Each structure stands twice: as C-alpha cells, then as structure tokens.
C-alpha cells in the first residue's frame, strides 16, 4: 500500500476507535491452549477491560445469549459457553475501570422498558456516563421458552417492538429535568416539584405509565449500538443508533460500500452522514514479520477449528450426522439434505446448502484441501493479519478514506488476547496520528465523538423551527 | 441455649430508613446517585464488620409522587459494591411479582460470580397496583397471587442455579468438548402462569445456591436460607423467629442512635417535622448505643442475626461502627467475615448439593 499524503484524503484527521468484544458462546476463543484462562472468573473480565483501558479503547462490550445452543435437540458441547448477565458484570467493571465505555447487549423482545431502561441508567450513573446498549431482537419461540411470555412475537414485529422500546426508554431517560435534584438538604423537596415527568405511553407493543426513577448521566443517554446487517437492521440503525457493529471490516471496497450505504440511509432520515460510528467486528493477529503472523494465524485457526468442530460445522451444512468421519480426509461424498427444520437452534443456518457444498467441493479439489482445511479456508474470513506497522498503515488507509471508524476486536485468547494489540499496534497507530494518545473526555459519547442524544437534538430543532 | 455469634446485616438504600433521611445526610441530595457515594457507604459497612449489606429496590421510586427520590437498580449497585469490597456479603432486594425469573436468576448468579461467592438475595413483592402499570403487565392482584409469583420465581431461579453442575465445563482437549452436556439440565418448570425451559446461561454460582432471604410468612420456608422476621416488640419477634422454620433467622430492627451532636429522640423528632417514619411492624430502637448492644445481646438468644435499618446512614452508621459493633465484638457476640469466605460459609450454611447431579455410588456398590 502506498503512503498517502494524510491531508489529501477524505478524512485527514479521522481517528480509529477500538472496542473489545468479550465473546460469549463461540468457537473462536481458544480454550484448549495452556495460557487460556477462565471464561467466567471475574478476574478474566477485569483483565480484558483494564488492558483495553490501558490501550485507550472506547468500549468494552458484552454479548448476550438467552438459551444455550442446540444441535438436533442436544446442547452443543464443542463451543465455549456460559457467561454472566451482561449488565451485572458491567456494573462490577464500572468499579474497577475509570474511562472505558461499558456496552451491554440486551434484548428488546424479552425485556420490558421500565426495567431495562432503569438498569441501563444505573450502569450509566455508576460509570459516570460510560454505558452503552447494543439493541438486539429475537422472535423465536425457542428462546421464548425461557420467559414468561413465551415466543409470542411475529418476525415483523421484532424491530417494531425494538423501536417502540427505544421510544419509551428515551422518554424515561429524558423524564428528569436537568438540575432536578436538590443541591442542599434545606431544599423544599429532594427533587424539585414538577421536575420529574410521568411517562405515559400507549402503543401496539407497550402500555405503560410510570415515573422514571433516575436523572440523566454525564452523557445524557446510554450510547445506542445496533448490529443487524439486513436492510431492516440498517434502517433501524440509521433512525436510532449511535454506533453500528458491521460485518464489513475485512475488505476495503466492501467496507466502503457499506459505509456509503449507511451514510445514504442517514441522510434519508435527516441525520448528518457522520452521525453514526461504524465498527466492524474483527480479529487482529500480529507477528513480528508477515511470515510469523501467517504462521500464527494458521496455529490459531487449527485451535479454533478442531477436527470435531469442523465435523460439527459440516454436519450443520450437510444436514446429516458426520461426526464419525475423518476431518482430515476428503469432503463427504453425500449430497446435503435440505431439511425444513433441522432441529438446530442458536446456530447459524445456511440458506442454500447445495450451492455452498458445491462451492466447497470445487475449492477443495482445486487446492487439495481436507474437510477441516476447507472449513477453515472458507469459513468467515474475519480479521487482519500482519506486522504492527503493516496493520497500522492499512487501518489508517481504511479510516482516512471513510470506510469505517474503527474495530470491535474479538480477542482469540482470554484474558491476554489484547496485549499485543495494546503494546505493539496502538503505538504504531499513534505514530501515524490515527489513534488517541490519551482520553480527552470522560464519557463513552465523548470517546466516540458523538453529538447529543437524538431526542435532545430534535427538541433543539423544534425550538429553532418554532 | 447461647449461640456462637450474631450476624449483623445493614440495609443501605438511599440515605437511611426514614423518608426524610436525606435532610440529615452529610452530602447534598444530588450526590446520592454517584458511584463515590455507593462505594463509600459500602466501605463503611465492610470496615465496621457487618456480615451483609442489603439494598432495597422496586420499580416505583421511593418517596411520594410528584416528588420522587432517585434510586438505582439494586442488582447493579450490588455488583458495583461487590467489586469494590472484599469480604462483606451483598444482597439486592429483587421483587418477583413482575420480573422475568430467568433474568433474575442470571443476574444473581452473576453477582455471585463477580463477588466470588458473597451474593445474597432479598425476595420481596411489588405491592402497589402502580407497579403493574409501570411494567406494562396485567395486575398481579392480591396477596395470594403475589405470593404465588414469589414462590414460582424462586423455584425457577433455584432450579436454574442447579442446571449446570459444578463441573459442567470439562475442557476436554482430547475430545474437543468444552462442556459435558450430561452435566447440563433442562429445568422444565411449569407453574400456574408460565413455563421455563432452561438450562441457565450462567454457570452454577460459586456458592452453589445464592443465599436467599425473605419473609417466611410470604415465601415457603423451605425456599429460604434466612427468614426475615419482624414484630413490634421482643415477644412477637421471638415468637416469629421460633415459628420461622428457616435454616437461619434474622430479626428486622430499625435504629436511631444517640450521636455526639443530638439524641436519637431529637433526631427522629427533627425528621418527623417533614414526614412520618412509616410503621412497618418492626422492632424499633431509639436510644443509646449501649442500649442497642443490650437489645442485640438479648436478641442473640433467639435469632441468628439482625438486619438493621438505620434512621440516617451518615449518622447512625458511624455510631454503629464506633460503638456498637466493637462492643459486640468484645463480648464475642459478632465476628467479622473473613476475606475469601463465601457468605454461605460465614453464615454457617452448607453448600447445597446439586439436585440434578448424579448420585455417585460407593465403590463397592458399582
């Protein structure tokens, strides 16, 4: 890659933002290596969060799962599984970190606004303005089997509910006038009379009537994250989110196309097109030389995709039990069975298994790959591999050309998987001027360079228009 | 029979038990909802040698509309407190009247993980009809229906805590299996108003089961580790304790103590000018530290512990810390919890066996 004059690019002063994703259920976190630590011990979460903070990351991010994954009616036993409730874990981390944002994935289908909005407010106050909410939705009865209301939601309603949920949550977050709480014990009341608004909302999804319990935090509202890649999900993000987690961070052209699409959608809903931060999820593998980095990647992939995991993935794709095959041998000769419902839940389903298998066969034959090598080579290609300097050049190019705003990094090792990013890559990025050298603000909204919460702005606009 | 020790719990919500406690607090009202305040009060309680902190909660704000007092979620506060303390137990109040038992179970199991086994849970109820409108749920109408929700929700939470056996994470490199699925269990709970499948998403709490506190007249005693009993006088408290049927019994005691600046009676009278101190049918001590030590000494013959509800935290905690706990400690009536010890161990409660775990047969029977 040729070095570009930093002033001769679309965003010469753009800086990269890093989040870290402590993964939940997955086979990407290496648990079999001797240096891999506990997935549930609070020390693991503290170590990752504090390392990220040392590396001046914007946010620490926790995922959510509301039911353990199953394949053919049996709990999937090859993946890392078992994790804490996100908001509870983050509230604990608020006590042992000072600056880093704390982002919780929480489901809008299986929560209620009064409860969740208040929990998020609590985290926001305990962290003095560092909370974020990654809004996710679910419509399946399988997850619903763990909840009072069961799987009652139509697919089409899940984003409608999410949006209405956000409307109610924002009303609750805006319910206290600024300065509502008395500044002295001699005041006439703890909260100034009339300073707390009752929230009455009656809609298709929610019928609630309550007084919000908490004032706004230092950042106004928790920062809203969204992760859906469908058109529906992108539109939802354009209307509501501050940050979008994309899956488009590997290839520059793909990332730029996604970013342009988001900018178009933002303009369409009347928001400035730099109003949303785009943070693709990624894995970063660092070596002292390109060769060393490639070797490391190969080792990591073999740890992630064990023979049993390769056979498990093939079983899901083929729709027949392949667990007794040789993962280091050729691809199964059978055609995939396209079942109406294969009994697998929580696992990614393949839209057209026959086409995928045909592609796998062609590639495997051309390269002489085993089944496991094929799974590795053709699985999700998430991630960047290289030397600290090479990666820093590449990332500077991405961000200065507006293809993304940073990355949500998934470490492949807990709890030390961020160490080389923080110790080796961050200094290279800082040298290029594309990464902060200190936190300049105290809130997550500050770190991300975001404007005021959307409801505050629309109020200001309404005043201007009036 | 004399008991070896009295466990002291302290309720730390807001500025104290009196609705107007904020007027005598050592800080301005707008400093209540800050991490500094939450951590500082917990540190005082831990340093004083209390066994347990409880944190009150509910969906409706404390105080009366239109002038509510702010309150952060108790689970979040408890997790924050757990991470900033090292030996004291931490028990949020969580009502089950409208909450999702699956979430509540996950939250409390997580609290036990973040505190390395110091989590408790005070089961309570949302009694006011306004709580249903806040949640946007049909009204759970009447005392019986609320008791049913507590009973079922607690049963679900306890079953979910057992749904992972202690050794479910096997990390078997040879077979590539992270989990042993034979050690994970569906709970298949079906109650009157809902069903829950399981298993949990959080591995079994370090204590096996989080320590559950509640009123034995509202929750089946078999589901409680610690019964919280009240009564306006010593006789009624003693009778309630004898009838509790729980492994441990704590008496509820509201306290207002003489301070160097004012007598307890004068402090209460000062606050009563603004609002009445609601009568919750609990024993109430208004007086000197010495008299409280005597009362606790008397109570120690009938109960395993006392949950104190101080009138004003900033005033009464200091007296408890300087005079009451040291005096009890001198008489070997209380012992401070040790770092690295679970709440269950501190309370002398056994770590429960897992209901789902296969019973291992003795060698000669195999």
PDB file of N, CA, C and O in Angstrom, chain A residues 273-330:
ATOM      1  N   UNK A 273     -24.461  12.800   7.845  1.00  0.00           N
ATOM      2  CA  UNK A 273     -23.981  11.467   7.469  1.00  0.00           C
ATOM      3  C   UNK A 273     -22.739  11.031   8.250  1.00  0.00           C
ATOM      4  O   UNK A 273     -22.235   9.933   8.057  1.00  0.00           O
ATOM      5  N   UNK A 274     -22.273  11.862   9.170  1.00  0.00           N
ATOM      6  CA  UNK A 274     -21.190  11.414  10.061  1.00  0.00           C
ATOM      7  C   UNK A 274     -21.732  11.201  11.490  1.00  0.00           C
ATOM      8  O   UNK A 274     -21.000  11.291  12.463  1.00  0.00           O
ATOM      9  N   UNK A 275     -23.026  10.927  11.554  1.00  0.00           N
ATOM     10  CA  UNK A 275     -23.677  10.849  12.863  1.00  0.00           C
ATOM     11  C   UNK A 275     -23.579   9.457  13.491  1.00  0.00           C
ATOM     12  O   UNK A 275     -23.973   9.278  14.635  1.00  0.00           O
ATOM     13  N   UNK A 276     -23.110   8.498  12.740  1.00  0.00           N
ATOM     14  CA  UNK A 276     -23.098   7.111  13.193  1.00  0.00           C
ATOM     15  C   UNK A 276     -21.678   6.569  13.057  1.00  0.00           C
ATOM     16  O   UNK A 276     -21.063   6.722  11.999  1.00  0.00           O
ATOM     17  N   UNK A 277     -21.161   5.932  14.092  1.00  0.00           N
ATOM     18  CA  UNK A 277     -19.835   5.313  14.009  1.00  0.00           C
ATOM     19  C   UNK A 277     -19.993   3.878  13.523  1.00  0.00           C
ATOM     20  O   UNK A 277     -20.866   3.160  14.003  1.00  0.00           O
ATOM     21  N   UNK A 278     -19.125   3.497  12.614  1.00  0.00           N
ATOM     22  CA  UNK A 278     -19.180   2.148  12.048  1.00  0.00           C
ATOM     23  C   UNK A 278     -17.996   1.345  12.574  1.00  0.00           C
ATOM     24  O   UNK A 278     -16.838   1.660  12.294  1.00  0.00           O
ATOM     25  N   UNK A 279     -18.309   0.318  13.375  1.00  0.00           N
ATOM     26  CA  UNK A 279     -17.248  -0.502  13.972  1.00  0.00           C
ATOM     27  C   UNK A 279     -17.447  -1.965  13.584  1.00  0.00           C
ATOM     28  O   UNK A 279     -18.194  -2.680  14.233  1.00  0.00           O
ATOM     29  N   UNK A 280     -16.774  -2.427  12.553  1.00  0.00           N
ATOM     30  CA  UNK A 280     -16.870  -3.848  12.208  1.00  0.00           C
ATOM     31  C   UNK A 280     -16.208  -4.714  13.276  1.00  0.00           C
ATOM     32  O   UNK A 280     -15.217  -4.308  13.888  1.00  0.00           O
ATOM     33  N   UNK A 281     -16.779  -5.882  13.458  1.00  0.00           N
ATOM     34  CA  UNK A 281     -16.127  -6.854  14.333  1.00  0.00           C
ATOM     35  C   UNK A 281     -14.925  -7.438  13.610  1.00  0.00           C
ATOM     36  O   UNK A 281     -14.966  -7.656  12.400  1.00  0.00           O
ATOM     37  N   UNK A 282     -13.838  -7.663  14.327  1.00  0.00           N
ATOM     38  CA  UNK A 282     -12.657  -8.227  13.676  1.00  0.00           C
ATOM     39  C   UNK A 282     -11.774  -8.954  14.682  1.00  0.00           C
ATOM     40  O   UNK A 282     -11.930  -8.813  15.886  1.00  0.00           O
ATOM     41  N   UNK A 283     -10.862  -9.731  14.109  1.00  0.00           N
ATOM     42  CA  UNK A 283      -9.833 -10.385  14.901  1.00  0.00           C
ATOM     43  C   UNK A 283      -8.523  -9.825  14.362  1.00  0.00           C
ATOM     44  O   UNK A 283      -8.400  -9.655  13.150  1.00  0.00           O
ATOM     45  N   UNK A 284      -7.590  -9.513  15.221  1.00  0.00           N
ATOM     46  CA  UNK A 284      -6.315  -8.952  14.758  1.00  0.00           C
ATOM     47  C   UNK A 284      -5.183  -9.874  15.202  1.00  0.00           C
ATOM     48  O   UNK A 284      -5.024 -10.130  16.400  1.00  0.00           O
ATOM     49  N   UNK A 285      -4.454 -10.380  14.226  1.00  0.00           N
ATOM     50  CA  UNK A 285      -3.357 -11.305  14.519  1.00  0.00           C
ATOM     51  C   UNK A 285      -2.046 -10.631  14.140  1.00  0.00           C
ATOM     52  O   UNK A 285      -1.852 -10.221  12.989  1.00  0.00           O
ATOM     53  N   UNK A 286      -1.163 -10.505  15.117  1.00  0.00           N
ATOM     54  CA  UNK A 286       0.053  -9.712  14.942  1.00  0.00           C
ATOM     55  C   UNK A 286       1.296 -10.594  15.032  1.00  0.00           C
ATOM     56  O   UNK A 286       1.400 -11.438  15.936  1.00  0.00           O
ATOM     57  N   UNK A 287       2.223 -10.393  14.108  1.00  0.00           N
ATOM     58  CA  UNK A 287       3.511 -11.067  14.163  1.00  0.00           C
ATOM     59  C   UNK A 287       4.623 -10.063  13.914  1.00  0.00           C
ATOM     60  O   UNK A 287       4.383  -8.980  13.365  1.00  0.00           O
ATOM     61  N   UNK A 288       5.845 -10.448  14.301  1.00  0.00           N
ATOM     62  CA  UNK A 288       6.982  -9.548  14.094  1.00  0.00           C
ATOM     63  C   UNK A 288       7.291  -9.389  12.607  1.00  0.00           C
ATOM     64  O   UNK A 288       7.754  -8.345  12.158  1.00  0.00           O
ATOM     65  N   UNK A 289       7.003 -10.457  11.833  1.00  0.00           N
ATOM     66  CA  UNK A 289       7.137 -10.387  10.375  1.00  0.00           C
ATOM     67  C   UNK A 289       5.835 -10.893   9.766  1.00  0.00           C
ATOM     68  O   UNK A 289       5.031 -11.534  10.454  1.00  0.00           O
ATOM     69  N   UNK A 290       5.641 -10.630   8.484  1.00  0.00           N
ATOM     70  CA  UNK A 290       4.441 -11.121   7.795  1.00  0.00           C
ATOM     71  C   UNK A 290       4.372 -12.651   7.895  1.00  0.00           C
ATOM     72  O   UNK A 290       3.311 -13.228   8.107  1.00  0.00           O
ATOM     73  N   UNK A 291       5.546 -13.285   7.726  1.00  0.00           N
ATOM     74  CA  UNK A 291       5.612 -14.738   7.763  1.00  0.00           C
ATOM     75  C   UNK A 291       5.197 -15.270   9.138  1.00  0.00           C
ATOM     76  O   UNK A 291       4.395 -16.205   9.254  1.00  0.00           O
ATOM     77  N   UNK A 292       5.707 -14.631  10.182  1.00  0.00           N
ATOM     78  CA  UNK A 292       5.373 -15.049  11.537  1.00  0.00           C
ATOM     79  C   UNK A 292       3.880 -14.866  11.804  1.00  0.00           C
ATOM     80  O   UNK A 292       3.244 -15.703  12.447  1.00  0.00           O
ATOM     81  N   UNK A 293       3.324 -13.776  11.304  1.00  0.00           N
ATOM     82  CA  UNK A 293       1.893 -13.514  11.504  1.00  0.00           C
ATOM     83  C   UNK A 293       1.056 -14.574  10.804  1.00  0.00           C
ATOM     84  O   UNK A 293       0.058 -15.058  11.355  1.00  0.00           O
ATOM     85  N   UNK A 294       1.463 -14.960   9.595  1.00  0.00           N
ATOM     86  CA  UNK A 294       0.714 -16.004   8.865  1.00  0.00           C
ATOM     87  C   UNK A 294       0.794 -17.351   9.585  1.00  0.00           C
ATOM     88  O   UNK A 294      -0.178 -18.078   9.670  1.00  0.00           O
ATOM     89  N   UNK A 295       1.980 -17.650  10.108  1.00  0.00           N
ATOM     90  CA  UNK A 295       2.151 -18.888  10.881  1.00  0.00           C
ATOM     91  C   UNK A 295       1.245 -18.894  12.116  1.00  0.00           C
ATOM     92  O   UNK A 295       0.621 -19.893  12.450  1.00  0.00           O
ATOM     93  N   UNK A 296       1.187 -17.736  12.766  1.00  0.00           N
ATOM     94  CA  UNK A 296       0.367 -17.606  13.973  1.00  0.00           C
ATOM     95  C   UNK A 296      -1.112 -17.793  13.620  1.00  0.00           C
ATOM     96  O   UNK A 296      -1.851 -18.460  14.331  1.00  0.00           O
ATOM     97  N   UNK A 297      -1.492 -17.224  12.495  1.00  0.00           N
ATOM     98  CA  UNK A 297      -2.882 -17.364  12.064  1.00  0.00           C
ATOM     99  C   UNK A 297      -3.213 -18.835  11.841  1.00  0.00           C
ATOM    100  O   UNK A 297      -4.276 -19.312  12.251  1.00  0.00           O
ATOM    101  N   UNK A 298      -2.299 -19.549  11.211  1.00  0.00           N
ATOM    102  CA  UNK A 298      -2.527 -20.966  10.940  1.00  0.00           C
ATOM    103  C   UNK A 298      -2.705 -21.737  12.255  1.00  0.00           C
ATOM    104  O   UNK A 298      -3.629 -22.542  12.407  1.00  0.00           O
ATOM    105  N   UNK A 299      -1.856 -21.444  13.220  1.00  0.00           N
ATOM    106  CA  UNK A 299      -1.958 -22.109  14.525  1.00  0.00           C
ATOM    107  C   UNK A 299      -3.306 -21.775  15.188  1.00  0.00           C
ATOM    108  O   UNK A 299      -4.005 -22.658  15.690  1.00  0.00           O
ATOM    109  N   UNK A 300      -3.659 -20.492  15.130  1.00  0.00           N
ATOM    110  CA  UNK A 300      -4.919 -20.062  15.759  1.00  0.00           C
ATOM    111  C   UNK A 300      -6.114 -20.765  15.125  1.00  0.00           C
ATOM    112  O   UNK A 300      -6.996 -21.279  15.813  1.00  0.00           O
ATOM    113  N   UNK A 301      -6.124 -20.823  13.789  1.00  0.00           N
ATOM    114  CA  UNK A 301      -7.267 -21.455  13.109  1.00  0.00           C
ATOM    115  C   UNK A 301      -7.381 -22.938  13.467  1.00  0.00           C
ATOM    116  O   UNK A 301      -8.480 -23.452  13.632  1.00  0.00           O
ATOM    117  N   UNK A 302      -6.245 -23.607  13.622  1.00  0.00           N
ATOM    118  CA  UNK A 302      -6.287 -25.020  13.981  1.00  0.00           C
ATOM    119  C   UNK A 302      -6.793 -25.209  15.416  1.00  0.00           C
ATOM    120  O   UNK A 302      -7.435 -26.216  15.721  1.00  0.00           O
ATOM    121  N   UNK A 303      -6.520 -24.245  16.283  1.00  0.00           N
ATOM    122  CA  UNK A 303      -7.065 -24.320  17.641  1.00  0.00           C
ATOM    123  C   UNK A 303      -8.567 -24.045  17.635  1.00  0.00           C
ATOM    124  O   UNK A 303      -9.324 -24.630  18.398  1.00  0.00           O
ATOM    125  N   UNK A 304      -8.973 -23.120  16.779  1.00  0.00           N
ATOM    126  CA  UNK A 304     -10.381 -22.723  16.745  1.00  0.00           C
ATOM    127  C   UNK A 304     -11.242 -23.793  16.082  1.00  0.00           C
ATOM    128  O   UNK A 304     -12.344 -24.090  16.536  1.00  0.00           O
ATOM    129  N   UNK A 305     -10.731 -24.321  14.964  1.00  0.00           N
ATOM    130  CA  UNK A 305     -11.488 -25.321  14.225  1.00  0.00           C
ATOM    131  C   UNK A 305     -10.831 -26.682  14.456  1.00  0.00           C
ATOM    132  O   UNK A 305     -10.001 -27.136  13.667  1.00  0.00           O
ATOM    133  N   UNK A 306     -11.210 -27.294  15.564  1.00  0.00           N
ATOM    134  CA  UNK A 306     -10.692 -28.626  15.875  1.00  0.00           C
ATOM    135  C   UNK A 306     -11.342 -29.619  14.912  1.00  0.00           C
ATOM    136  O   UNK A 306     -12.330 -29.276  14.241  1.00  0.00           O
ATOM    137  N   UNK A 307     -10.819 -30.839  14.833  1.00  0.00           N
ATOM    138  CA  UNK A 307     -11.484 -31.828  13.966  1.00  0.00           C
ATOM    139  C   UNK A 307     -12.969 -31.968  14.305  1.00  0.00           C
ATOM    140  O   UNK A 307     -13.815 -31.988  13.419  1.00  0.00           O
ATOM    141  N   UNK A 308     -13.298 -32.013  15.592  1.00  0.00           N
ATOM    142  CA  UNK A 308     -14.706 -32.175  15.984  1.00  0.00           C
ATOM    143  C   UNK A 308     -15.532 -30.954  15.580  1.00  0.00           C
ATOM    144  O   UNK A 308     -16.679 -31.074  15.135  1.00  0.00           O
ATOM    145  N   UNK A 309     -14.936 -29.760  15.723  1.00  0.00           N
ATOM    146  CA  UNK A 309     -15.661 -28.546  15.335  1.00  0.00           C
ATOM    147  C   UNK A 309     -15.879 -28.527  13.824  1.00  0.00           C
ATOM    148  O   UNK A 309     -16.963 -28.172  13.343  1.00  0.00           O
ATOM    149  N   UNK A 310     -14.867 -28.932  13.059  1.00  0.00           N
ATOM    150  CA  UNK A 310     -15.012 -28.994  11.599  1.00  0.00           C
ATOM    151  C   UNK A 310     -16.143 -29.942  11.225  1.00  0.00           C
ATOM    152  O   UNK A 310     -16.980 -29.627  10.358  1.00  0.00           O
ATOM    153  N   UNK A 311     -16.201 -31.101  11.874  1.00  0.00           N
ATOM    154  CA  UNK A 311     -17.272 -32.068  11.589  1.00  0.00           C
ATOM    155  C   UNK A 311     -18.630 -31.527  12.032  1.00  0.00           C
ATOM    156  O   UNK A 311     -19.654 -31.760  11.374  1.00  0.00           O
ATOM    157  N   UNK A 312     -18.640 -30.782  13.136  1.00  0.00           N
ATOM    158  CA  UNK A 312     -19.887 -30.170  13.598  1.00  0.00           C
ATOM    159  C   UNK A 312     -20.412 -29.162  12.601  1.00  0.00           C
ATOM    160  O   UNK A 312     -21.612 -29.121  12.301  1.00  0.00           O
ATOM    161  N   UNK A 313     -19.522 -28.327  12.075  1.00  0.00           N
ATOM    162  CA  UNK A 313     -19.923 -27.329  11.080  1.00  0.00           C
ATOM    163  C   UNK A 313     -20.402 -28.030   9.805  1.00  0.00           C
ATOM    164  O   UNK A 313     -21.421 -27.656   9.208  1.00  0.00           O
ATOM    165  N   UNK A 314     -19.685 -29.098   9.399  1.00  0.00           N
ATOM    166  CA  UNK A 314     -20.089 -29.848   8.211  1.00  0.00           C
ATOM    167  C   UNK A 314     -21.451 -30.528   8.421  1.00  0.00           C
ATOM    168  O   UNK A 314     -22.293 -30.563   7.520  1.00  0.00           O
ATOM    169  N   UNK A 315     -21.677 -31.016   9.628  1.00  0.00           N
ATOM    170  CA  UNK A 315     -22.964 -31.655   9.951  1.00  0.00           C
ATOM    171  C   UNK A 315     -24.114 -30.663   9.784  1.00  0.00           C
ATOM    172  O   UNK A 315     -25.155 -30.977   9.213  1.00  0.00           O
ATOM    173  N   UNK A 316     -23.888 -29.450  10.261  1.00  0.00           N
ATOM    174  CA  UNK A 316     -24.924 -28.417  10.124  1.00  0.00           C
ATOM    175  C   UNK A 316     -25.178 -28.112   8.646  1.00  0.00           C
ATOM    176  O   UNK A 316     -26.314 -27.920   8.221  1.00  0.00           O
ATOM    177  N   UNK A 317     -24.091 -28.072   7.858  1.00  0.00           N
ATOM    178  CA  UNK A 317     -24.221 -27.715   6.443  1.00  0.00           C
ATOM    179  C   UNK A 317     -24.879 -28.855   5.649  1.00  0.00           C
ATOM    180  O   UNK A 317     -25.791 -28.624   4.860  1.00  0.00           O
ATOM    181  N   UNK A 318     -24.419 -30.067   5.900  1.00  0.00           N
ATOM    182  CA  UNK A 318     -24.936 -31.209   5.130  1.00  0.00           C
ATOM    183  C   UNK A 318     -26.324 -31.659   5.609  1.00  0.00           C
ATOM    184  O   UNK A 318     -27.064 -32.271   4.865  1.00  0.00           O
ATOM    185  N   UNK A 319     -26.592 -31.386   6.894  1.00  0.00           N
ATOM    186  CA  UNK A 319     -27.875 -31.834   7.430  1.00  0.00           C
ATOM    187  C   UNK A 319     -27.908 -33.314   7.747  1.00  0.00           C
ATOM    188  O   UNK A 319     -28.981 -33.888   7.940  1.00  0.00           O
ATOM    189  N   UNK A 320     -26.745 -33.945   7.757  1.00  0.00           N
ATOM    190  CA  UNK A 320     -26.662 -35.349   8.183  1.00  0.00           C
ATOM    191  C   UNK A 320     -25.508 -35.472   9.174  1.00  0.00           C
ATOM    192  O   UNK A 320     -24.567 -34.679   9.130  1.00  0.00           O
ATOM    193  N   UNK A 321     -25.611 -36.458  10.048  1.00  0.00           N
ATOM    194  CA  UNK A 321     -24.598 -36.611  11.090  1.00  0.00           C
ATOM    195  C   UNK A 321     -23.270 -37.059  10.483  1.00  0.00           C
ATOM    196  O   UNK A 321     -23.177 -38.150   9.920  1.00  0.00           O
ATOM    197  N   UNK A 322     -22.266 -36.213  10.588  1.00  0.00           N
ATOM    198  CA  UNK A 322     -20.949 -36.532  10.020  1.00  0.00           C
ATOM    199  C   UNK A 322     -19.896 -36.688  11.122  1.00  0.00           C
ATOM    200  O   UNK A 322     -18.696 -36.703  10.841  1.00  0.00           O
ATOM    201  N   UNK A 323     -20.375 -36.814  12.379  1.00  0.00           N
ATOM    202  CA  UNK A 323     -19.423 -36.751  13.489  1.00  0.00           C
ATOM    203  C   UNK A 323     -18.441 -37.934  13.504  1.00  0.00           C
ATOM    204  O   UNK A 323     -17.407 -37.851  14.149  1.00  0.00           O
ATOM    205  N   UNK A 324     -18.748 -39.006  12.769  1.00  0.00           N
ATOM    206  CA  UNK A 324     -17.825 -40.158  12.774  1.00  0.00           C
ATOM    207  C   UNK A 324     -16.848 -40.127  11.599  1.00  0.00           C
ATOM    208  O   UNK A 324     -16.090 -41.068  11.394  1.00  0.00           O
ATOM    209  N   UNK A 325     -16.884 -39.068  10.797  1.00  0.00           N
ATOM    210  CA  UNK A 325     -15.981 -39.001   9.640  1.00  0.00           C
ATOM    211  C   UNK A 325     -14.589 -38.521  10.055  1.00  0.00           C
ATOM    212  O   UNK A 325     -14.380 -38.066  11.175  1.00  0.00           O
ATOM    213  N   UNK A 326     -13.679 -38.551   9.085  1.00  0.00           N
ATOM    214  CA  UNK A 326     -12.319 -38.069   9.325  1.00  0.00           C
ATOM    215  C   UNK A 326     -12.219 -36.625   8.844  1.00  0.00           C
ATOM    216  O   UNK A 326     -12.294 -36.360   7.641  1.00  0.00           O
ATOM    217  N   UNK A 327     -12.040 -35.712   9.793  1.00  0.00           N
ATOM    218  CA  UNK A 327     -11.993 -34.293   9.427  1.00  0.00           C
ATOM    219  C   UNK A 327     -10.780 -33.979   8.560  1.00  0.00           C
ATOM    220  O   UNK A 327     -10.792 -33.018   7.789  1.00  0.00           O
ATOM    221  N   UNK A 328      -9.731 -34.783   8.690  1.00  0.00           N
ATOM    222  CA  UNK A 328      -8.528 -34.530   7.897  1.00  0.00           C
ATOM    223  C   UNK A 328      -8.544 -35.293   6.573  1.00  0.00           C
ATOM    224  O   UNK A 328      -7.566 -35.285   5.832  1.00  0.00           O
ATOM    225  N   UNK A 329      -9.674 -35.927   6.269  1.00  0.00           N
ATOM    226  CA  UNK A 329      -9.853 -36.596   4.983  1.00  0.00           C
ATOM    227  C   UNK A 329     -10.655 -35.714   4.028  1.00  0.00           C
ATOM    228  O   UNK A 329     -10.855 -34.520   4.286  1.00  0.00           O
ATOM    229  N   UNK A 330     -11.097 -36.294   2.924  1.00  0.00           N
ATOM    230  CA  UNK A 330     -11.832 -35.510   1.927  1.00  0.00           C
ATOM    231  C   UNK A 330     -13.239 -35.143   2.382  1.00  0.00           C
ATOM    232  O   UNK A 330     -13.733 -35.665   3.390  1.00  0.00           O
TER     233      UNK A 330
END
